[in-house]
Short mmCIF file of N, CA and C in Angstrom, two decimals:
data_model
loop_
_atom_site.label_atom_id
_atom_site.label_comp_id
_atom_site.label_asym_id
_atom_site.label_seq_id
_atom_site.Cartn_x
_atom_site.Cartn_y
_atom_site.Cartn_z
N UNK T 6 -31.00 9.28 -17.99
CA UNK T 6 -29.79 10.05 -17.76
C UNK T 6 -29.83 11.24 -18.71
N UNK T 7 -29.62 12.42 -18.18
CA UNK T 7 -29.76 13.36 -18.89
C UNK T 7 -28.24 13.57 -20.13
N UNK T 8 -28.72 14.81 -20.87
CA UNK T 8 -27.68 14.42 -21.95
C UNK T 8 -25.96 14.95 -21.41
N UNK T 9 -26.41 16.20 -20.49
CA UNK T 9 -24.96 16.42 -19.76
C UNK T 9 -24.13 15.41 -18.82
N UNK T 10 -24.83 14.64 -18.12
CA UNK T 10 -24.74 13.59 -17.16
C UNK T 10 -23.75 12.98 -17.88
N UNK T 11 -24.12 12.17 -19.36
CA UNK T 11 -23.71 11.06 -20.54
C UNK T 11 -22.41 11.75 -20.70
N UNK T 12 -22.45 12.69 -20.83
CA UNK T 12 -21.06 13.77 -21.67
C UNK T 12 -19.74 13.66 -20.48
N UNK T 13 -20.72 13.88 -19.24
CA UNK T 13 -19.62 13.74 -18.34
C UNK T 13 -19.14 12.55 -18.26
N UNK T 14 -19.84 11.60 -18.09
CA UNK T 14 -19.08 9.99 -18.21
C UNK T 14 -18.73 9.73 -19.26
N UNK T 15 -19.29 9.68 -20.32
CA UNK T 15 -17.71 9.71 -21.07
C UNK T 15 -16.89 10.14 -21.25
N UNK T 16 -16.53 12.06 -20.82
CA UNK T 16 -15.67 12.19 -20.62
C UNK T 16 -14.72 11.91 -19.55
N UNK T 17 -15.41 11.40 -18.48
CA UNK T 17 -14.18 11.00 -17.52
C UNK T 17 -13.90 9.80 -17.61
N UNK T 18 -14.59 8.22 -18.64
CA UNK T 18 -14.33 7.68 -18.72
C UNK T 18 -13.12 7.66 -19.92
N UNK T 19 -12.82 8.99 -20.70
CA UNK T 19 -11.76 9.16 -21.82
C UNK T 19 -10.65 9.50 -20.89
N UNK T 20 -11.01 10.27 -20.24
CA UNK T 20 -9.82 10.90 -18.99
C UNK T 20 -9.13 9.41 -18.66
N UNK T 21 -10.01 8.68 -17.67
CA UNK T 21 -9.13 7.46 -16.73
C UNK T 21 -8.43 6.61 -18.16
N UNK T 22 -9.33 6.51 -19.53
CA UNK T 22 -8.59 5.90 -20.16
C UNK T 22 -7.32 6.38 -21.00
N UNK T 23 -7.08 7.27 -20.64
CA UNK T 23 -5.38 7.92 -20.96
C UNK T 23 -4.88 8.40 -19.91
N UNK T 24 -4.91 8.33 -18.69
CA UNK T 24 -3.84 8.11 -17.42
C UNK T 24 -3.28 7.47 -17.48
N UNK T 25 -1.52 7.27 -16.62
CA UNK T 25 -1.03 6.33 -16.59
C UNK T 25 -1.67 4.95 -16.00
N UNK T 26 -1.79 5.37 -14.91
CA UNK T 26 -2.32 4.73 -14.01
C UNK T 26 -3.61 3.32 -14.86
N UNK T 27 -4.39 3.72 -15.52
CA UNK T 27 -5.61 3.20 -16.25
C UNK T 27 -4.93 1.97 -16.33
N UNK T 28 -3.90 1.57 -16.94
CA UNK T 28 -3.35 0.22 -17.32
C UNK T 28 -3.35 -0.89 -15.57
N UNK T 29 -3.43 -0.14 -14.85
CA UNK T 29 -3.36 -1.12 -13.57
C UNK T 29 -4.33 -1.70 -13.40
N UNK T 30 -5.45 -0.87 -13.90
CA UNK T 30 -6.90 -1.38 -13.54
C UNK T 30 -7.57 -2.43 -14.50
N UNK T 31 -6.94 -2.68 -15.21
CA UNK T 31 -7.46 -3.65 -16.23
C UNK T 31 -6.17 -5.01 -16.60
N UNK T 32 -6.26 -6.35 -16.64
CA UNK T 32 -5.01 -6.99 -17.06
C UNK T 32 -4.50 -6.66 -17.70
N UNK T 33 -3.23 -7.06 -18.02
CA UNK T 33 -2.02 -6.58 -18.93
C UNK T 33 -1.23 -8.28 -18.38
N UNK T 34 -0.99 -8.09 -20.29
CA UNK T 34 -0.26 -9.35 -20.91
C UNK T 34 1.57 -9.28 -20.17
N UNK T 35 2.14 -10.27 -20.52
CA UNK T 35 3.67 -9.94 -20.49
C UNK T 35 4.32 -9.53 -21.42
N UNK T 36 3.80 -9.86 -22.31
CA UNK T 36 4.13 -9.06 -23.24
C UNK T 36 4.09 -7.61 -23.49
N UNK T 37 2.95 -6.86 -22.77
CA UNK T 37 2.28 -5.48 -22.87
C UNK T 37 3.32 -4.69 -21.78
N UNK T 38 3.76 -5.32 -20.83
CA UNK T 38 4.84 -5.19 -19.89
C UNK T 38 6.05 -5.03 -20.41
N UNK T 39 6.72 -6.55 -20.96
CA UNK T 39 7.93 -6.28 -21.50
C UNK T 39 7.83 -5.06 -22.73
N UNK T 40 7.13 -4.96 -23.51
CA UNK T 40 6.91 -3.88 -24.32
C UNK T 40 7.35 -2.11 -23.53
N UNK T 41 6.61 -2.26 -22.81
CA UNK T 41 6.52 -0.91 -21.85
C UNK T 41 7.73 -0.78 -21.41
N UNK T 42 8.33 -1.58 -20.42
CA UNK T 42 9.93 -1.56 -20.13
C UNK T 42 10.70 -1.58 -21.62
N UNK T 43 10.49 -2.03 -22.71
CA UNK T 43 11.37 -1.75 -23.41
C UNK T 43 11.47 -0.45 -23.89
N UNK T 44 10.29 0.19 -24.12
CA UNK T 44 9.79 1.54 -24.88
C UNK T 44 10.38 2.37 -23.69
N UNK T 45 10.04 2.64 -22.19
CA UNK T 45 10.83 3.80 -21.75
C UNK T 45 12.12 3.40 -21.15
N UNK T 46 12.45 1.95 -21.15
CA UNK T 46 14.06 2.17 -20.55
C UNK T 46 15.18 1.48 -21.21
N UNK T 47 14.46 0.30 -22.53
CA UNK T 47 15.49 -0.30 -23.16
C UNK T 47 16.09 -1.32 -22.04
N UNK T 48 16.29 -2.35 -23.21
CA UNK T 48 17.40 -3.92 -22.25
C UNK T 48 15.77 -4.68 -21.37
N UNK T 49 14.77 -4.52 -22.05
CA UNK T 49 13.47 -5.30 -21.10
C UNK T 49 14.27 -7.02 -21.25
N UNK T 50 14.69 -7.38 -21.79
CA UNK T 50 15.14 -9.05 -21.32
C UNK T 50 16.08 -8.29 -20.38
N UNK T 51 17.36 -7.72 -20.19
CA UNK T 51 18.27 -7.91 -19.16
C UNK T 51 16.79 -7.85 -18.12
N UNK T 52 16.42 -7.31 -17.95
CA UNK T 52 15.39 -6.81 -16.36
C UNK T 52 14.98 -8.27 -15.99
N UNK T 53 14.71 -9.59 -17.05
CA UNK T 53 14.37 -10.57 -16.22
C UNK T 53 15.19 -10.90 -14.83
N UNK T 54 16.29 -11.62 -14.99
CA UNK T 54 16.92 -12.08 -14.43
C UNK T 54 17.32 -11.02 -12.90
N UNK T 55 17.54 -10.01 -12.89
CA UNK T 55 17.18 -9.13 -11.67
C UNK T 55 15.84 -9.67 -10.96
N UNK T 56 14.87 -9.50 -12.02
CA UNK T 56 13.40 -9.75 -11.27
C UNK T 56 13.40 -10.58 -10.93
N UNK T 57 13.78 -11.48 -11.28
CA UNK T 57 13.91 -13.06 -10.75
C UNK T 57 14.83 -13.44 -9.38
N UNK T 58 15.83 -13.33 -9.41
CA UNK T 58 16.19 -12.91 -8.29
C UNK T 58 15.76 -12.31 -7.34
N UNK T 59 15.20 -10.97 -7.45
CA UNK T 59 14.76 -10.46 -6.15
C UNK T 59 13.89 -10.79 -5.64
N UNK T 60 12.38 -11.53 -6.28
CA UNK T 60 11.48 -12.10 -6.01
C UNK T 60 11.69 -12.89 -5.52
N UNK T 61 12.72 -14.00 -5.83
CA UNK T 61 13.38 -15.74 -5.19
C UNK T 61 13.80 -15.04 -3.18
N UNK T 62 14.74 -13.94 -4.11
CA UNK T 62 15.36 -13.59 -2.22
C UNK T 62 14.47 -13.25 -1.43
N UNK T 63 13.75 -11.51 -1.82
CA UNK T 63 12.43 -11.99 -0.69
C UNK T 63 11.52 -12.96 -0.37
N UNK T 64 11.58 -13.77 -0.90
CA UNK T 64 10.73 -15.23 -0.78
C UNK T 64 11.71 -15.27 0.71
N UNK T 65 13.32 -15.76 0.08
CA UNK T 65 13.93 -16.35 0.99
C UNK T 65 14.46 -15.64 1.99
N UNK T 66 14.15 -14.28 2.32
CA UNK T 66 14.53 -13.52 2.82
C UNK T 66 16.24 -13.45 3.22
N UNK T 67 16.54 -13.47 1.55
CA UNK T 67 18.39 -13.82 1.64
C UNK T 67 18.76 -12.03 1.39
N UNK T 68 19.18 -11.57 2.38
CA UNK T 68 19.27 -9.79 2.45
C UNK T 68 20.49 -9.68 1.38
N UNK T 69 21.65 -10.89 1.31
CA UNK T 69 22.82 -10.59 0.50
C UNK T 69 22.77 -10.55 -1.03
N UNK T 70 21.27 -11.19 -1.47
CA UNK T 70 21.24 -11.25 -2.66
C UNK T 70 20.36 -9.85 -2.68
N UNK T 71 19.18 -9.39 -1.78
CA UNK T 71 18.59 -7.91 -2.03
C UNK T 71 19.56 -7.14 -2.65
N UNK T 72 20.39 -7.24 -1.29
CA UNK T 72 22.17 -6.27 -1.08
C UNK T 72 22.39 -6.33 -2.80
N UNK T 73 23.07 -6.79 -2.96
CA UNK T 73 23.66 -7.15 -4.46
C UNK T 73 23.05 -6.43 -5.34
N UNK T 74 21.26 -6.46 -5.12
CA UNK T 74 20.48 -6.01 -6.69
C UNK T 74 20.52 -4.52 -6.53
N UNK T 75 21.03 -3.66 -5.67
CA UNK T 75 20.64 -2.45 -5.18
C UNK T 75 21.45 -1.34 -5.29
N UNK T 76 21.06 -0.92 -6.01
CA UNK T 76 22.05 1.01 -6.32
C UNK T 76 21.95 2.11 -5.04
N UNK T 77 23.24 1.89 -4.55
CA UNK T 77 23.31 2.53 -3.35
C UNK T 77 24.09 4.22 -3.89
N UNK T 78 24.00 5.14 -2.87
CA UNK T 78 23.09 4.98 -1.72
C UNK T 78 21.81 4.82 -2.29
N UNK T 79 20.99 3.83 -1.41
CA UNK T 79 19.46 3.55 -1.44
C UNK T 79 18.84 3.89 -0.70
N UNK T 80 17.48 4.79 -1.53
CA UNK T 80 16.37 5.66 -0.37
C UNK T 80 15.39 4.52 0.00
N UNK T 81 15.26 4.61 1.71
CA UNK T 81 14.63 3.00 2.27
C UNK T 81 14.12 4.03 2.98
N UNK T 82 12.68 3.52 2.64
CA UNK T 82 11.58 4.25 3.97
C UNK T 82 10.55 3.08 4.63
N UNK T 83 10.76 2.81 5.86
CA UNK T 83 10.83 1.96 7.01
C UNK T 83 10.56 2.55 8.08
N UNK T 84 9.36 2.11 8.84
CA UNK T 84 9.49 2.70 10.35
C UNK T 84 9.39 4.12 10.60
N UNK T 85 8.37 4.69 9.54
CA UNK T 85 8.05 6.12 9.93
C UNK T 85 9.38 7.04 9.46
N UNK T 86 10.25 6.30 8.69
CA UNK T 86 12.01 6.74 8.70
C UNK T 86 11.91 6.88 7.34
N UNK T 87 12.83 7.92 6.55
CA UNK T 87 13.91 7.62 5.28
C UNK T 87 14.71 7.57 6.03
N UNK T 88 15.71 6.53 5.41
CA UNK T 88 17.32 6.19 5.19
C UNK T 88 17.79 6.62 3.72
N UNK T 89 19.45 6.46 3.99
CA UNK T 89 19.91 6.18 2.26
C UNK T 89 21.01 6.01 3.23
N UNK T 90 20.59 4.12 2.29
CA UNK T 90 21.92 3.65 3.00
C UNK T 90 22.64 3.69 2.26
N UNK T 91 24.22 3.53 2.47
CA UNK T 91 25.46 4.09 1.55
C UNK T 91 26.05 2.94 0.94
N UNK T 92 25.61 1.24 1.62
CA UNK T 92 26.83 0.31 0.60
C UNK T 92 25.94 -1.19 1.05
N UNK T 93 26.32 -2.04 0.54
CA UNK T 93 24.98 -3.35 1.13
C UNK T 93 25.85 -3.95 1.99
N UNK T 94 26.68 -3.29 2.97
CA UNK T 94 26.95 -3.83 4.19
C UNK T 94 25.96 -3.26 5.17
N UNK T 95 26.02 -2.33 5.02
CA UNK T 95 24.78 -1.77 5.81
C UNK T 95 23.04 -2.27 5.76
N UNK T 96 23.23 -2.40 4.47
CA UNK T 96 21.59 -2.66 3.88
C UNK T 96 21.85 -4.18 4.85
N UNK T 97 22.40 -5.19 4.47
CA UNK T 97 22.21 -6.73 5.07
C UNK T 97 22.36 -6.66 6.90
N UNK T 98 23.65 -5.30 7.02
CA UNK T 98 23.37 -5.25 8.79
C UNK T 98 22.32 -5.05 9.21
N UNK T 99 21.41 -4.22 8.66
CA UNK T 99 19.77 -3.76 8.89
C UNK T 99 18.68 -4.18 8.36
N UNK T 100 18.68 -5.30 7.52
CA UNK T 100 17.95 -5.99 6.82
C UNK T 100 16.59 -5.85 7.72
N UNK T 101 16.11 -6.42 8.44
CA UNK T 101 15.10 -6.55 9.22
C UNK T 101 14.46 -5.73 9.46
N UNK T 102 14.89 -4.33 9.94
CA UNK T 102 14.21 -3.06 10.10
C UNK T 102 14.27 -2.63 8.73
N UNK T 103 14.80 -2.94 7.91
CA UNK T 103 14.59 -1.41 6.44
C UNK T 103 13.74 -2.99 5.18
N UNK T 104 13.48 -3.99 5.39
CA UNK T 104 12.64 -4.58 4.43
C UNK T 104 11.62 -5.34 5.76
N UNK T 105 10.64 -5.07 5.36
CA UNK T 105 9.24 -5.52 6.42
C UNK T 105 9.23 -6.83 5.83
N UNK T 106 7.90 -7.63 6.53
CA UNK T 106 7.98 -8.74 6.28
C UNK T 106 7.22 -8.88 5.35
N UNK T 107 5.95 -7.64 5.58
CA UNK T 107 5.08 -7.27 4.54
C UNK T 107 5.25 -7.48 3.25
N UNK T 108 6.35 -6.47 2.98
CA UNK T 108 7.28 -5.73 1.98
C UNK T 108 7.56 -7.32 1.39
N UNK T 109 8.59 -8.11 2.20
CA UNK T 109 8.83 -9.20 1.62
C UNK T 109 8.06 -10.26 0.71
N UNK T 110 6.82 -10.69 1.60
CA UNK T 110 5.54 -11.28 1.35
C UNK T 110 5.08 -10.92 -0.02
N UNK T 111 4.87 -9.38 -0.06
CA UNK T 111 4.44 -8.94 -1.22
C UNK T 111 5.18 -8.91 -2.44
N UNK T 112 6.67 -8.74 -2.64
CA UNK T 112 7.47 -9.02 -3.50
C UNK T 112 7.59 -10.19 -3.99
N UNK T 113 7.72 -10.98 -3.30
CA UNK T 113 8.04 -12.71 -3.15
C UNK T 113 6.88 -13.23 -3.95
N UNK T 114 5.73 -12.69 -4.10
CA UNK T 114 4.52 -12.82 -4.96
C UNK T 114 4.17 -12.42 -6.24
N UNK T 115 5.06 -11.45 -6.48
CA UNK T 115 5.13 -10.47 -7.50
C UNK T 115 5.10 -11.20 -9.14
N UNK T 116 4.12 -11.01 -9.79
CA UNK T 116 4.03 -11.32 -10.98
C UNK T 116 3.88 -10.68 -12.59
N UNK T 117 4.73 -11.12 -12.95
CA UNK T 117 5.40 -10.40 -14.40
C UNK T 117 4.20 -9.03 -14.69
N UNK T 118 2.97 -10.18 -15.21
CA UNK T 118 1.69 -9.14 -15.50
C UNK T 118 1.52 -8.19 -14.87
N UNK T 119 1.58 -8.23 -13.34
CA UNK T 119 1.47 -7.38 -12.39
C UNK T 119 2.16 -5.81 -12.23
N UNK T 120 3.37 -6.22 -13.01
CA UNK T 120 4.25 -4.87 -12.59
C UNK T 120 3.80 -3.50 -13.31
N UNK T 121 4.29 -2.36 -12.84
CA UNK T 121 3.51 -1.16 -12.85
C UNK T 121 4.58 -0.28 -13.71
N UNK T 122 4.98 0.04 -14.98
CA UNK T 122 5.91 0.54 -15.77
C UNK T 122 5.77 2.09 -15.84
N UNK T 123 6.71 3.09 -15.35
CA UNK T 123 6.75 4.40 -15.91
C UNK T 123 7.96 4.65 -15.92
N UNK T 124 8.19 6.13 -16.27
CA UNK T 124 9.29 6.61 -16.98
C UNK T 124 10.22 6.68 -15.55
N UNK T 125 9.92 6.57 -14.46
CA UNK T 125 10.66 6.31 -13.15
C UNK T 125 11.22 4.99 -13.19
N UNK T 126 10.98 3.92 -13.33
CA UNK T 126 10.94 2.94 -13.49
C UNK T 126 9.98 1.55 -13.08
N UNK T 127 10.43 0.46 -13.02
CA UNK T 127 9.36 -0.44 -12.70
C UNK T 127 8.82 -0.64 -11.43
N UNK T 128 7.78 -0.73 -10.82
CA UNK T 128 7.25 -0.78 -9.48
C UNK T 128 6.67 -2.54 -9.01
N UNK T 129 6.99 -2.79 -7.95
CA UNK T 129 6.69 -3.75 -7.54
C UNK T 129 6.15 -3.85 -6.61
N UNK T 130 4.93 -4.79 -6.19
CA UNK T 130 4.68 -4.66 -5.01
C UNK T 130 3.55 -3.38 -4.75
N UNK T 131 2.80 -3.01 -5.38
CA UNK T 131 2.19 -1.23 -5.13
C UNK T 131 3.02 -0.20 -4.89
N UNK T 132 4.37 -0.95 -5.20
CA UNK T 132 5.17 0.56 -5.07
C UNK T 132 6.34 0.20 -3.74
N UNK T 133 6.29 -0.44 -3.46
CA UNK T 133 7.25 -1.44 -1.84
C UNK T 133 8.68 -1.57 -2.73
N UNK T 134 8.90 -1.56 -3.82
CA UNK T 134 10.19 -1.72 -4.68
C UNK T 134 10.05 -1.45 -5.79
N UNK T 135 10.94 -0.07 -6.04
CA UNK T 135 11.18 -0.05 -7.49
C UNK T 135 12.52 -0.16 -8.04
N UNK T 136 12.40 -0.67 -9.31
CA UNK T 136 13.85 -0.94 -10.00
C UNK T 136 13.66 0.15 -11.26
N UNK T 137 15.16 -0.01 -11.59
CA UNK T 137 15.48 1.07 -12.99
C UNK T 137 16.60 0.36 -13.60
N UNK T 138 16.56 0.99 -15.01
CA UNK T 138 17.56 0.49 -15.70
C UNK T 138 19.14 1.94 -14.78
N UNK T 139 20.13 1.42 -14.01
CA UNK T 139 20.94 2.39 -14.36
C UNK T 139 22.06 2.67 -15.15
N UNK T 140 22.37 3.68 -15.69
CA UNK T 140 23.78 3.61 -16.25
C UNK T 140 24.42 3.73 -15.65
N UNK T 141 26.07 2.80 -16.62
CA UNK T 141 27.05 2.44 -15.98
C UNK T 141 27.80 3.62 -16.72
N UNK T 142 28.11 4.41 -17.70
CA UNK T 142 28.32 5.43 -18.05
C UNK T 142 28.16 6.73 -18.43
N UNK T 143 28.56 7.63 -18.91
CA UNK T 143 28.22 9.25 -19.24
C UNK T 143 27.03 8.86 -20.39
N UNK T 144 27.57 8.19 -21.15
CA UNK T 144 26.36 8.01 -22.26
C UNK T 144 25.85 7.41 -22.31
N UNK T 145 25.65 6.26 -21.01
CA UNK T 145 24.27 5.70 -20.74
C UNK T 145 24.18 4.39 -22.31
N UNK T 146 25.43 4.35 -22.64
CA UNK T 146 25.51 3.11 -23.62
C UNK T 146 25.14 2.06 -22.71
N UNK T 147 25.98 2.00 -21.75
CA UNK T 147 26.14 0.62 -21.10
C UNK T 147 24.90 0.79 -19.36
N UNK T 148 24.28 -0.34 -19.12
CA UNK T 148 23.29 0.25 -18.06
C UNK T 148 22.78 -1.58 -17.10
N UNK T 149 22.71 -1.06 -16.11
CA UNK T 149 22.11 -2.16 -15.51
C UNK T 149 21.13 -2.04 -14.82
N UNK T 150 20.02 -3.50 -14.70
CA UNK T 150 19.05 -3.49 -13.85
C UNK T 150 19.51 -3.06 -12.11
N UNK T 151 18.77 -2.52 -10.90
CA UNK T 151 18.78 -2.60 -9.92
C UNK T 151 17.34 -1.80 -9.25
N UNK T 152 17.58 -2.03 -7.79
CA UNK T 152 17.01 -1.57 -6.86
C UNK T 152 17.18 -0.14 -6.34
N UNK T 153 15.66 0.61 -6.57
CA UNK T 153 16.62 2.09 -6.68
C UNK T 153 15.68 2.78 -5.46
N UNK T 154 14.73 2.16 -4.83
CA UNK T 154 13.86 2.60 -3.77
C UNK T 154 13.43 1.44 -2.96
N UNK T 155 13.64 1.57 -1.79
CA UNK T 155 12.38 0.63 -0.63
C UNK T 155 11.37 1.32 -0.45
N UNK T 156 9.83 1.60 -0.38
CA UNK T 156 9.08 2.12 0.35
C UNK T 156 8.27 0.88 1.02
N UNK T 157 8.47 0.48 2.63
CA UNK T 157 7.77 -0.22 2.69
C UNK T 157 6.51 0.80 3.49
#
């Protein structure tokens, strides 16, 4: 291998290793996770119990508990479609068309290590659900876990 060849691989192997992205490609602890959610959004324990839940419902495909975890209006892209639906009466009337079964399958599987952390928030699924911390006020003292995208 010549000596420019070498220079280039390691430099693009320095590149992939400071992308965000780089952390997907290699395991990551739960700890290295909860860390990450704590560092860009703060409250990483509240986020269990959301996660937990939503994983249990798409298992069970219970739309009222989705409904519940979800900061409306919610951008749902389904069927070649965006939506933003406006309240989780709507989300549970349409359950079927705006969460695939796919979508479901793949959530319902979803494991701690697995999840994908940026300053957007947490991704699940390759990206089929993401959650965020939101605030409940101007100063963002007070904030809760939810559902802030479908892409199936």
């Amino acid at each position: 291998m010549s000596r420019l060849s070498a220079a280039l691989l390691l430099a693009g192997a320095m590149l992939l290793a400071t992308t965000p992205l780089a952390g997907r490609a290699f395991a990551q602890s739960e700890n290295e996770v909860y860390n990450r959610i704590e560092e860009l959004h703060g409250d990483a324990a509240g986020f269990d119990r959301p996660l937990r839940q939503l994983v249990q419902a798409m298992r069970a495909g219970d739309a009222e508990t989705i409904a519940g975890l979800a900061e409306y209006p919610l951008t749902v892209k389904a069927n070649g479609e965006t939506y933003d639906i406006e309240n989780a009466e709507d989300f549970v009337d349409n359950f079927d068309d705006l969460v695939t079964s796919e979508t479901r399958r793949a959530v319902g599987r979803q494991q701690y290590q697995d999840l994908f952390v940026s300053s957007e928030g947490v991704m699940l699924a390759n990206g089929a659900v993401w959650m965020s911390a939101v605030c409940d006020d101007n100063a963002c003292e007070e904030s809760h876990w939810a559902i802030i995208a479908i892409n199936n």
